CSV table of C-alpha atoms in Angstrom, one decimal:
chain,number,residue,atom,x,y,z
E,1,MET,CA,0.0,0.0,0.0
E,2,ALA,CA,1.5,3.3,-1.1
E,3,SER,CA,1.1,6.4,0.9
E,4,THR,CA,1.4,9.9,-0.5
E,5,SER,CA,2.1,13.1,1.4
E,6,SER,CA,1.7,16.7,0.1
E,7,GLU,CA,3.5,19.8,1.4
E,8,THR,CA,2.1,23.3,1.0
E,9,PRO,CA,4.4,25.3,-1.2
E,10,LYS,CA,6.1,28.4,0.4
E,11,PRO,CA,5.4,31.8,-1.2
E,12,ALA,CA,8.2,33.1,-3.2
E,13,ALA,CA,10.5,35.5,-1.4
E,14,GLU,CA,10.0,39.2,-2.3
E,15,PRO,CA,12.9,40.4,-4.4
E,16,PRO,CA,15.0,43.1,-2.7
E,17,HIS,CA,13.9,46.6,-3.4
E,18,PRO,CA,16.6,49.1,-4.7
E,19,TRP,CA,15.6,51.5,-1.9
E,20,GLY,CA,15.9,48.8,0.8
E,21,PRO,CA,13.4,47.5,3.3
E,22,HIS,CA,10.3,49.3,4.4
E,23,MET,CA,11.0,52.1,6.9
E,24,ARG,CA,9.1,55.2,8.0
E,25,ILE,CA,9.4,57.8,10.7
E,26,GLY,CA,7.8,57.0,14.0
E,27,LYS,CA,8.6,59.9,16.3
E,28,VAL,CA,10.8,63.0,16.1
E,29,PHE,CA,12.7,64.2,19.1
E,30,LEU,CA,14.2,67.8,19.2
E,31,LYS,CA,17.2,68.9,21.2
E,32,GLY,CA,18.8,72.3,21.6
E,33,ASN,CA,15.9,74.3,20.1
E,34,ASP,CA,15.6,76.8,22.9
E,35,ARG,CA,13.8,79.4,20.7
E,36,THR,CA,13.0,77.6,17.4
E,37,LYS,CA,9.4,76.4,17.3
E,38,PRO,CA,8.7,72.7,16.4
E,39,GLU,CA,6.7,74.0,13.4
E,40,VAL,CA,10.0,75.1,11.7
E,41,PHE,CA,11.2,71.5,11.8
E,42,GLU,CA,7.9,70.0,10.8
E,43,ASN,CA,7.8,72.2,7.6
E,44,GLU,CA,11.2,70.8,6.4
E,45,LEU,CA,10.4,67.2,7.3
E,46,GLN,CA,7.2,66.8,5.3
E,47,GLU,CA,8.9,64.9,2.4
E,48,ALA,CA,10.7,62.7,4.9
E,49,TYR,CA,7.4,61.8,6.5
E,50,GLY,CA,6.3,60.5,3.1
E,51,ALA,CA,9.3,58.2,2.6
E,52,GLU,CA,8.4,54.5,2.8
E,53,ARG,CA,11.8,52.8,2.5
E,54,ILE,CA,15.1,53.3,4.3
E,55,GLY,CA,17.0,54.6,1.2
E,56,GLN,CA,14.3,57.1,0.5
E,57,LEU,CA,14.2,58.2,4.1
E,58,VAL,CA,17.9,58.8,4.4
E,59,ARG,CA,17.9,60.8,1.2
E,60,LYS,CA,15.0,63.0,2.3
E,61,LEU,CA,16.6,63.6,5.7
E,62,GLU,CA,19.8,64.7,3.9
E,63,GLU,CA,17.7,67.1,1.9
E,64,ALA,CA,16.0,68.3,5.1
E,65,THR,CA,19.4,68.9,6.6
E,66,GLU,CA,20.4,71.2,3.7
E,67,GLU,CA,17.1,73.1,4.2
E,68,PHE,CA,17.9,73.5,7.9
E,69,LYS,CA,21.3,74.9,7.0
E,70,ALA,CA,19.7,77.3,4.4
E,71,LEU,CA,17.6,78.8,7.2
E,72,ASP,CA,20.9,80.3,8.6
E,73,ILE,CA,19.7,80.1,12.2
E,74,PHE,CA,21.7,77.1,13.4
E,75,GLU,CA,25.5,76.8,14.0
E,76,SER,CA,25.3,73.0,13.9
E,77,ILE,CA,22.7,70.3,12.9
E,78,ASN,CA,22.9,66.6,13.6
E,79,ILE,CA,20.2,64.0,12.7
E,80,GLU,CA,20.3,60.5,14.1
E,81,LEU,CA,18.1,57.4,13.5
E,82,ASP,CA,17.3,55.1,16.4
E,83,GLN,CA,15.1,52.2,17.3
E,84,ALA,CA,11.5,53.1,17.3
E,85,THR,CA,9.8,53.4,20.8
E,86,SER,CA,6.9,51.6,19.2
E,87,ARG,CA,9.2,48.5,18.7
E,88,LYS,CA,7.8,48.2,15.2
E,89,HIS,CA,10.4,46.8,12.8
E,90,ASP,CA,9.4,49.2,9.9
E,91,GLU,CA,9.6,52.4,12.0
E,92,THR,CA,12.5,54.5,13.3
E,93,ASP,CA,12.7,57.4,15.6
E,94,VAL,CA,14.6,60.6,14.5
E,95,THR,CA,16.5,62.7,16.9
E,96,ILE,CA,17.5,66.2,15.7
E,97,THR,CA,20.1,68.1,17.7
E,98,VAL,CA,20.8,71.7,16.9
E,99,LYS,CA,22.8,74.6,18.3
E,100,GLU,CA,21.1,77.9,17.6
E,101,LYS,CA,23.0,81.0,16.5
E,102,GLY,CA,22.9,84.2,18.6
E,103,TRP,CA,19.6,86.0,18.2
E,104,ARG,CA,20.9,89.6,18.0
E,105,SER,CA,23.8,91.4,16.4
E,106,LEU,CA,24.7,95.1,16.3
E,107,HIS,CA,26.7,96.9,13.5
E,108,VAL,CA,28.0,100.4,13.6
E,109,GLY,CA,30.1,101.9,10.8
E,110,ALA,CA,30.7,104.8,8.4
E,111,THR,CA,30.1,105.1,4.7
E,112,THR,CA,30.5,107.7,1.9
E,113,ASP,CA,29.0,108.0,-1.6
E,114,GLY,CA,31.8,110.1,-2.9
E,115,ASN,CA,30.2,113.5,-2.1
E,116,ASP,CA,28.8,112.8,1.4
E,117,GLU,CA,30.0,111.0,4.5
E,118,ALA,CA,27.5,109.1,6.7
E,119,GLY,CA,27.3,107.1,9.8
E,120,GLU,CA,25.2,103.9,9.9
E,121,SER,CA,24.0,101.4,12.4
E,122,SER,CA,21.9,98.3,12.3
E,123,LEU,CA,20.3,95.8,14.7
E,124,THR,CA,19.5,92.4,13.5
E,125,LEU,CA,17.2,90.0,15.3
E,126,LEU,CA,17.6,86.4,14.1
E,127,ASN,CA,15.0,83.8,15.0
E,128,ALA,CA,13.9,86.0,17.9
E,129,ILE,CA,10.3,84.7,18.0
E,130,GLY,CA,11.3,81.2,16.9
E,131,GLU,CA,9.9,81.1,13.4
E,132,ALA,CA,13.3,81.3,11.5
E,133,GLU,CA,12.5,85.0,10.8
E,134,LYS,CA,15.1,87.8,10.4
E,135,ILE,CA,14.3,91.3,11.5
E,136,THR,CA,16.7,94.2,10.8
E,137,LEU,CA,16.4,97.8,11.9
E,138,SER,CA,18.9,100.2,10.4
E,139,ALA,CA,19.6,103.9,10.2
E,140,THR,CA,22.0,106.0,8.2
E,141,TYR,CA,22.7,109.7,8.7
E,142,ALA,CA,24.8,111.8,6.3
E,143,ARG,CA,26.6,115.0,6.8
E,144,SER,CA,24.6,116.7,4.0
E,145,GLY,CA,21.3,115.8,5.7
E,146,SER,CA,20.5,112.7,3.8
E,147,ASN,CA,19.2,110.0,6.0
E,148,THR,CA,17.5,106.6,5.9
E,149,GLN,CA,15.6,104.6,8.4
E,150,ARG,CA,14.6,101.1,7.4
E,151,ALA,CA,12.9,98.1,8.9
E,152,THR,CA,12.9,94.7,7.2
E,153,PHE,CA,11.3,91.4,8.0
E,154,LYS,CA,12.1,88.1,6.2
E,155,LYS,CA,10.4,84.7,6.9
E,156,PRO,CA,10.9,81.4,5.1
E,157,ARG,CA,8.3,78.8,4.4
E,158,PHE,CA,5.5,81.2,3.6
E,159,LEU,CA,2.2,79.4,3.5
E,160,GLY,CA,4.2,76.2,4.1
E,161,LEU,CA,5.8,76.5,0.7
E,162,PRO,CA,9.5,76.9,-0.2
E,163,LEU,CA,9.0,80.7,-0.4
E,164,PHE,CA,10.4,83.7,1.4
E,165,LEU,CA,8.1,86.4,2.7
E,166,ASN,CA,9.8,89.8,2.8
E,167,ALA,CA,8.4,93.1,4.2
E,168,ILE,CA,10.2,96.4,4.1
E,169,ALA,CA,9.3,99.9,5.4
E,170,THR,CA,11.6,102.9,4.8
E,171,ASN,CA,11.7,106.6,5.6
E,172,GLU,CA,14.3,108.3,3.4
E,173,LEU,CA,15.7,111.8,2.6
E,174,HIS,CA,18.1,111.9,-0.4
E,175,ASN,CA,20.2,115.0,-1.1
E,176,GLN,CA,20.6,115.3,-4.9
E,177,GLU,CA,21.6,119.0,-4.9
E,178,TRP,CA,25.1,118.2,-6.2
E,179,LEU,CA,23.7,116.6,-9.4
E,180,SER,CA,20.1,117.8,-9.9
E,181,SER,CA,19.4,120.6,-7.4
E,182,TYR,CA,16.8,118.9,-5.3
E,183,ASN,CA,16.2,116.8,-2.2
E,184,GLU,CA,13.8,113.9,-2.2
E,185,LYS,CA,11.7,112.6,0.7
E,186,ILE,CA,10.5,109.0,0.4
E,187,ARG,CA,8.2,107.0,2.7
E,188,ALA,CA,7.6,103.6,1.3
E,189,GLY,CA,6.8,100.0,2.0
E,190,SER,CA,6.8,96.7,0.1
E,191,ILE,CA,5.8,93.1,0.5
E,192,SER,CA,7.4,90.5,-1.7
E,193,ILE,CA,7.5,86.8,-2.2
E,194,SER,CA,10.5,85.0,-3.6
E,195,ASP,CA,11.6,81.4,-4.1
E,196,TYR,CA,14.6,79.9,-2.2
E,197,GLU,CA,16.7,79.8,-5.4
E,198,GLY,CA,16.3,83.5,-6.0
E,199,VAL,CA,14.9,83.0,-9.5
E,200,HIS,CA,11.5,84.7,-9.0
E,201,ASP,CA,10.6,87.7,-7.0
E,202,LEU,CA,7.1,89.3,-6.9
E,203,SER,CA,6.5,92.4,-4.9
E,204,LEU,CA,3.8,95.0,-4.1
E,205,ASN,CA,5.2,98.5,-3.5
E,206,VAL,CA,3.6,101.6,-2.0
E,207,GLY,CA,5.4,104.9,-1.7
E,208,TRP,CA,5.0,108.6,-1.2
E,209,ARG,CA,7.6,110.9,-2.7
E,210,ASP,CA,8.2,114.6,-2.5
E,211,LEU,CA,10.8,116.7,-4.4
E,212,LEU,CA,12.1,119.8,-2.7
E,213,PRO,CA,14.1,122.1,-5.0
E,214,ARG,CA,17.3,123.6,-3.8
E,215,ARG,CA,16.9,127.0,-2.1
E,216,ASP,CA,19.1,130.0,-2.6
E,217,SER,CA,21.6,130.2,0.3
E,218,LYS,CA,21.2,134.0,0.5
E,219,ILE,CA,17.5,134.4,-0.3
E,220,PRO,CA,15.6,131.5,1.5
E,221,THR,CA,12.4,132.3,-0.4
E,222,ALA,CA,14.1,131.8,-3.8
E,223,TYR,CA,15.0,128.5,-5.5
E,224,ARG,CA,18.3,127.6,-7.2
E,225,ALA,CA,17.1,124.9,-9.5
E,226,SER,CA,16.3,124.6,-13.2
E,227,PRO,CA,12.7,125.0,-14.5
E,228,SER,CA,12.7,121.2,-15.3
E,229,ILE,CA,13.4,120.4,-11.6
E,230,LEU,CA,10.8,123.0,-10.4
E,231,ALA,CA,8.2,121.3,-12.6
E,232,GLU,CA,8.8,118.1,-10.7
E,233,ALA,CA,8.6,119.7,-7.3
E,234,MET,CA,5.3,118.1,-6.1
E,235,PRO,CA,4.3,115.2,-3.9
E,236,SER,CA,3.4,111.9,-5.7
E,237,THR,CA,2.0,108.6,-4.5
E,238,LYS,CA,3.1,105.4,-6.3
E,239,THR,CA,1.7,101.9,-6.0
E,240,SER,CA,3.2,99.2,-8.2
E,241,VAL,CA,3.6,95.5,-8.8
E,242,LYS,CA,7.1,94.4,-9.6
E,243,TYR,CA,8.4,91.1,-10.9
E,244,VAL,CA,12.1,90.1,-11.2
E,245,PHE,CA,13.4,87.0,-12.9
E,246,THR,CA,17.1,86.1,-12.4
E,247,ASP,CA,19.1,83.3,-14.0
E,248,ASP,CA,22.6,83.4,-12.6
E,249,ASN,CA,25.2,80.6,-13.3
E,250,ARG,CA,28.4,82.7,-13.1
E,251,ASN,CA,31.3,80.9,-11.5
E,252,ASN,CA,32.2,83.9,-9.4
E,253,MET,CA,30.1,87.0,-8.4
E,254,VAL,CA,33.1,89.3,-8.1
E,255,TYR,CA,35.2,88.4,-11.1
E,256,PRO,CA,33.4,85.9,-13.3
E,257,THR,CA,35.3,84.1,-16.0
E,258,ALA,CA,32.7,81.5,-17.1
E,259,GLY,CA,28.9,81.3,-17.1
E,260,GLY,CA,26.3,84.0,-17.5
E,261,LEU,CA,23.6,86.1,-16.0
E,262,PHE,CA,20.2,87.0,-17.3
E,263,LYS,CA,17.9,89.3,-15.4
E,264,TYR,CA,14.5,90.7,-16.4
E,265,THR,CA,12.6,93.3,-14.3
E,266,THR,CA,9.1,94.7,-15.0
E,267,GLU,CA,7.1,97.1,-12.9
E,268,ILE,CA,3.6,98.4,-13.4
E,269,ALA,CA,2.6,101.5,-11.4
E,270,GLY,CA,-0.9,103.0,-11.2
E,271,LEU,CA,-3.1,100.7,-9.1
E,272,VAL,CA,-3.6,103.6,-6.7
E,273,GLY,CA,-2.1,107.0,-6.6
E,274,ASP,CA,-1.1,109.6,-9.2
E,275,VAL,CA,1.9,107.9,-10.8
E,276,LYS,CA,1.2,105.6,-13.8
E,277,PHE,CA,4.0,104.0,-15.7
E,278,VAL,CA,5.2,100.7,-17.1
E,279,LYS,CA,8.9,100.0,-16.6
E,280,ALA,CA,11.0,97.2,-18.0
E,281,GLU,CA,14.7,96.3,-17.7
E,282,VAL,CA,16.8,93.5,-19.2
E,283,GLU,CA,20.4,92.9,-18.4
E,284,GLY,CA,22.8,90.1,-19.1
E,285,GLN,CA,26.3,88.9,-19.0
E,286,LYS,CA,28.2,86.1,-20.8
E,287,HIS,CA,31.7,85.0,-19.8
E,288,VAL,CA,33.9,82.5,-21.7
E,289,ALA,CA,37.3,81.1,-20.5
E,290,VAL,CA,40.0,80.3,-23.1
E,291,GLY,CA,43.2,78.4,-22.5
E,292,PRO,CA,44.7,76.6,-19.5
E,293,VAL,CA,44.3,77.7,-15.9
E,294,LEU,CA,47.1,79.8,-14.5
E,295,PHE,CA,47.1,81.0,-10.9
E,296,GLY,CA,43.4,80.1,-10.6
E,297,PHE,CA,42.3,81.9,-13.8
E,298,PRO,CA,42.2,81.0,-17.5
E,299,ILE,CA,44.8,82.6,-19.8
E,300,LEU,CA,42.1,84.6,-21.5
E,301,ASN,CA,38.5,85.4,-20.5
E,302,PHE,CA,36.1,87.2,-22.8
E,303,SER,CA,33.1,89.0,-21.3
E,304,LEU,CA,30.0,90.7,-22.8
E,305,SER,CA,27.5,92.6,-20.7
E,306,TYR,CA,24.5,94.7,-21.5
E,307,HIS,CA,21.6,96.6,-20.0
E,308,VAL,CA,18.5,97.9,-21.6
E,309,GLY,CA,15.7,99.8,-19.8
E,310,THR,CA,12.6,101.7,-20.7
E,311,VAL,CA,9.9,103.5,-18.8
E,312,LYS,CA,6.6,104.9,-20.3
E,313,SER,CA,3.8,106.8,-18.7
E,314,TYR,CA,0.2,105.8,-19.5
E,315,GLY,CA,-3.4,106.8,-18.8
E,316,SER,CA,-3.7,110.3,-17.4
E,317,GLU,CA,0.1,110.6,-17.4
E,318,GLN,CA,0.7,109.4,-21.0
E,319,HIS,CA,1.5,112.9,-22.4
E,320,ARG,CA,4.3,113.6,-19.9
E,321,PRO,CA,7.6,111.8,-19.2
E,322,ALA,CA,7.9,109.6,-16.2
E,323,ARG,CA,8.6,111.3,-12.9
E,324,ILE,CA,12.3,112.0,-12.3
E,325,SER,CA,12.2,109.6,-9.4
E,326,ASP,CA,11.3,106.8,-11.8
E,327,ARG,CA,13.7,107.6,-14.7
E,328,PHE,CA,17.0,106.0,-15.6
E,329,PHE,CA,20.4,107.6,-15.0
E,330,LEU,CA,23.6,106.6,-16.7
E,331,GLY,CA,27.3,107.2,-16.3
E,332,GLY,CA,30.0,106.2,-13.8
E,333,PRO,CA,33.1,104.1,-13.5
E,334,MET,CA,31.2,100.8,-13.1
E,335,ASN,CA,28.8,101.0,-16.1
E,336,VAL,CA,30.1,103.4,-18.8
E,337,ARG,CA,33.7,103.9,-17.9
E,338,GLY,CA,35.2,107.3,-18.4
E,339,PHE,CA,32.0,109.3,-17.7
E,340,ASN,CA,31.0,110.9,-14.5
E,341,HIS,CA,28.2,109.5,-12.3
E,342,LYS,CA,24.9,110.5,-13.9
E,343,GLY,CA,27.0,112.3,-16.6
E,344,ILE,CA,25.2,110.9,-19.6
E,345,GLY,CA,21.8,111.9,-20.9
E,346,PRO,CA,19.3,114.8,-20.8
E,347,ARG,CA,20.5,117.7,-18.8
E,348,ALA,CA,19.2,121.2,-18.1
E,349,SER,CA,21.1,124.2,-19.4
E,350,PRO,CA,23.8,125.5,-17.0
E,351,LEU,CA,22.1,128.9,-17.5
E,352,ASP,CA,18.8,127.7,-16.0
E,353,GLY,CA,19.9,128.2,-12.4
E,354,GLY,CA,20.8,124.6,-11.4
E,355,VAL,CA,24.2,123.1,-10.8
E,356,ALA,CA,27.2,124.4,-12.7
E,357,GLN,CA,27.1,121.7,-15.4
E,358,GLY,CA,23.3,121.7,-15.6
E,359,ASP,CA,20.9,119.6,-13.6
E,360,ALA,CA,20.9,115.9,-14.6
E,361,LEU,CA,17.3,115.0,-15.6
E,362,GLY,CA,17.5,111.3,-16.4
E,363,GLY,CA,15.8,109.6,-19.3
E,364,ASP,CA,13.1,107.2,-20.3
E,365,VAL,CA,15.2,104.9,-22.5
E,366,SER,CA,18.6,103.6,-21.4
E,367,TYR,CA,21.0,101.2,-23.0
E,368,ASN,CA,24.7,100.3,-22.5
E,369,GLY,CA,27.0,97.5,-23.3
E,370,THR,CA,30.6,96.4,-22.5
E,371,ALA,CA,33.0,94.0,-24.2
E,372,SER,CA,36.2,93.1,-22.4
E,373,VAL,CA,39.0,90.6,-22.5
E,374,GLY,CA,41.0,89.7,-19.4
E,375,PHE,CA,44.6,88.4,-19.4
E,376,PRO,CA,47.3,87.7,-16.9
E,377,VAL,CA,49.8,90.4,-15.9
E,378,PRO,CA,53.5,89.6,-16.6
E,379,LEU,CA,54.5,89.8,-13.0
E,380,PRO,CA,54.2,86.4,-11.3
E,381,LEU,CA,53.7,87.9,-7.8
E,382,PHE,CA,50.8,90.1,-8.9
E,383,ALA,CA,49.3,87.2,-11.0
E,384,ALA,CA,49.4,84.9,-8.0
E,385,LEU,CA,47.5,87.5,-6.0
E,386,GLY,CA,44.7,87.5,-8.6
E,387,LEU,CA,45.6,90.7,-10.4
E,388,ARG,CA,44.5,90.7,-14.1
E,389,GLY,CA,44.8,93.0,-17.0
E,390,GLN,CA,41.8,94.0,-19.2
E,391,LEU,CA,41.0,95.7,-22.5
E,392,PHE,CA,37.4,97.0,-22.8
E,393,ALA,CA,35.0,98.9,-25.0
E,394,ASN,CA,31.9,100.7,-23.7
E,395,ALA,CA,28.9,102.2,-25.4
E,396,GLY,CA,25.8,103.6,-24.0
E,397,ASN,CA,23.0,106.2,-24.2
E,398,LEU,CA,20.3,107.7,-22.1
E,399,THR,CA,17.6,109.5,-24.0
E,400,THR,CA,13.8,110.4,-24.3
E,401,TRP,CA,10.9,108.9,-26.2
E,402,ASP,CA,10.8,111.9,-28.5
E,403,ARG,CA,14.1,111.0,-30.0
E,404,ILE,CA,13.2,107.3,-30.3
E,405,LEU,CA,9.8,107.8,-31.8
E,406,ASP,CA,10.9,110.3,-34.5
E,407,GLU,CA,10.1,108.3,-37.6
E,408,LYS,CA,12.5,110.1,-39.8
E,409,LYS,CA,15.5,110.6,-37.5
E,410,TRP,CA,15.3,107.9,-34.9
E,411,MET,CA,18.2,105.9,-36.3
E,412,LYS,CA,20.3,109.0,-36.7
E,413,ASN,CA,19.4,110.1,-33.2
E,414,LEU,CA,20.5,106.8,-31.8
E,415,ALA,CA,23.8,106.9,-33.7
E,416,ASP,CA,24.5,110.5,-32.7
E,417,ASP,CA,23.5,110.1,-29.1
E,418,THR,CA,25.4,106.9,-28.3
E,419,ARG,CA,28.6,107.5,-26.2
E,420,VAL,CA,31.6,105.3,-26.8
E,421,SER,CA,34.8,104.8,-24.9
E,422,LEU,CA,37.8,102.4,-25.1
E,423,GLY,CA,40.3,101.6,-22.4
E,424,MET,CA,42.7,99.3,-20.6
E,425,GLY,CA,43.4,98.6,-17.0
E,426,LEU,CA,43.9,96.3,-14.1
E,427,VAL,CA,41.3,94.2,-12.3
E,428,TRP,CA,41.6,92.6,-8.9
E,429,GLY,CA,38.9,90.3,-7.7
E,430,THR,CA,39.3,90.1,-4.0
E,431,ARG,CA,37.2,88.3,-1.4
E,432,ILE,CA,35.6,91.5,-0.3
E,433,GLY,CA,35.0,93.0,-3.8
E,434,ARG,CA,36.3,94.0,-7.2
E,435,LEU,CA,38.9,96.7,-7.7
E,436,GLU,CA,39.5,98.3,-11.1
E,437,ALA,CA,42.1,100.8,-12.2
E,438,ASN,CA,41.4,101.9,-15.8
E,439,TYR,CA,42.6,104.4,-18.4
E,440,SER,CA,39.9,105.4,-20.8
E,441,TRP,CA,39.7,107.1,-24.2
E,442,ILE,CA,36.4,108.9,-24.8
E,443,LEU,CA,35.8,108.4,-28.5
E,444,LYS,CA,32.3,110.0,-28.5
E,445,ALA,CA,30.6,112.3,-26.1
E,446,HIS,CA,28.3,115.3,-26.1
E,447,ASP,CA,29.5,118.7,-25.1
E,448,HIS,CA,27.6,118.7,-21.9
E,449,VAL,CA,28.5,115.1,-20.9
E,450,GLY,CA,30.7,115.0,-17.8
E,451,THR,CA,33.9,113.0,-18.1
E,452,CYS,CA,36.2,112.3,-15.3
E,453,THR,CA,40.0,112.5,-15.0
E,454,PHE,CA,40.1,110.6,-11.8
E,455,ARG,CA,37.5,108.6,-10.0
E,456,ALA,CA,37.5,106.1,-7.2
E,457,SER,CA,34.2,104.3,-6.5
E,458,LEU,CA,33.1,101.7,-4.0
E,459,VAL,CA,29.6,100.4,-4.8
E,460,ARG,CA,27.1,98.0,-3.2
E,461,LEU,CA,28.4,98.8,0.3
E,462,ARG,CA,27.4,102.4,-0.4
E,463,LEU,CA,31.1,103.3,0.1
E,464,THR,CA,32.4,105.6,-2.7
E,465,PHE,CA,35.4,108.0,-2.9
E,466,ALA,CA,35.3,110.3,-5.9
E,467,PHE,CA,37.5,113.0,-7.2
E,468,ALA,CA,36.2,114.2,-10.6
E,469,LEU,CA,37.1,116.9,-13.1
E,470,GLN,CA,34.9,117.6,-16.1
E,471,ASP,CA,36.8,117.9,-19.4
E,472,ASN,CA,34.8,117.8,-22.6
E,473,ILE,CA,37.8,118.2,-24.9
E,474,LYS,CA,40.5,115.7,-23.8
E,475,PRO,CA,39.4,112.2,-24.8
E,476,ALA,CA,41.7,110.4,-22.2
E,477,GLN,CA,40.5,109.7,-18.7
E,478,PHE,CA,41.7,107.6,-15.8
E,479,GLY,CA,39.3,105.8,-13.6
E,480,LEU,CA,39.6,103.8,-10.4
E,481,GLY,CA,36.6,101.8,-9.2
E,482,MET,CA,36.0,99.1,-6.6
E,483,THR,CA,32.7,97.2,-6.4
E,484,PHE,CA,31.9,95.4,-3.2
E,485,CYS,CA,29.4,92.5,-3.7
């Protein structure tokens, strides 16, 4: 008699998953967050909570660590995985240990814009209320009477999204008497939203401006300004929506030798108030490196840069140019080399009662471009320090719509109005900024255009030293400029 036995077949083993076994977050423990609220951590851990396997979980926690660092409120961040308190084999507990940065810092310093010296101070409160926010209160007071008081608020993760919320309120008085025979009062505020990468920025701006013409020093009831400035001497209220798109892949902000920059800005004013205009700006840079690297730089680097801007009034303002506060100004050692600051473009007659060279009035259409080539200096010591030589050509113009919209002469007007300069010099891209010493030949300029024989300029830290002499005959100028980024 034969007997048979049957065994139940075992199910096939599950093939290994490329992301590893199942694993998800059970509990999160926080250490060292004396001020930082738990919500700040929760916002950055949302994607990690959705991970289902150990590989995915580790990757999402690494990304969360980078987001924590980007908040710039911690000195150190450490994330550890441990056995889950629930004892479940597919869960893990996460312990986040942080060391918070100091929540307040004070800065006191001095600045100058080349014609005026000023003292400045700022108080920064970092993560003071525990939401990774940054609050800055600053004030600047100049010897001429110019002053600025500013309050800024910046908060990440707006509406739980990877967005910054920025709010700014300012009270300003700008002394423009040395260029345009007026002072300008500004009280303004803005709210903006920007992404973490700095590509998109959308803002709502509200401002009140008032232009005060320069008064006669001997007759207080009389003005020493051109009729063009007197016509602008009235309060105005501006509300606008502004959008900025930035694509920046340059290899260095101070002295780029590769990559490029494209930036587009558009602003529409007139939602509320008496100022109505549409303003657009496009600027770009392209840098190409050629040859082997020597002392950290290529043998040659070619650079092209340009800027184009237009502003046009509309509605009830369409028959008048934009207000002087919203116009473009051009000239200076860091845009069109060889020309004075605001030395290009429409200008009142020197006989109209303004400044000696005529009040700078600004323009509605602006364009300028620069082509340059950088090369190593022959001295090894200077080359090792990062000093480079450069040859450059500049061209630019600042004009009005009347000359652009002239159907018969617009091309001739553009050709006649464009200023051109050539030059050579030295460039030093330091850690704190960019230093240039250039010798320029002015190939084309108008009789009223201000050119400079010596200029030293520090920009972006609002620190500028300038010694300028106007000379409309000699085509050769020397310029020195340092740009702090």
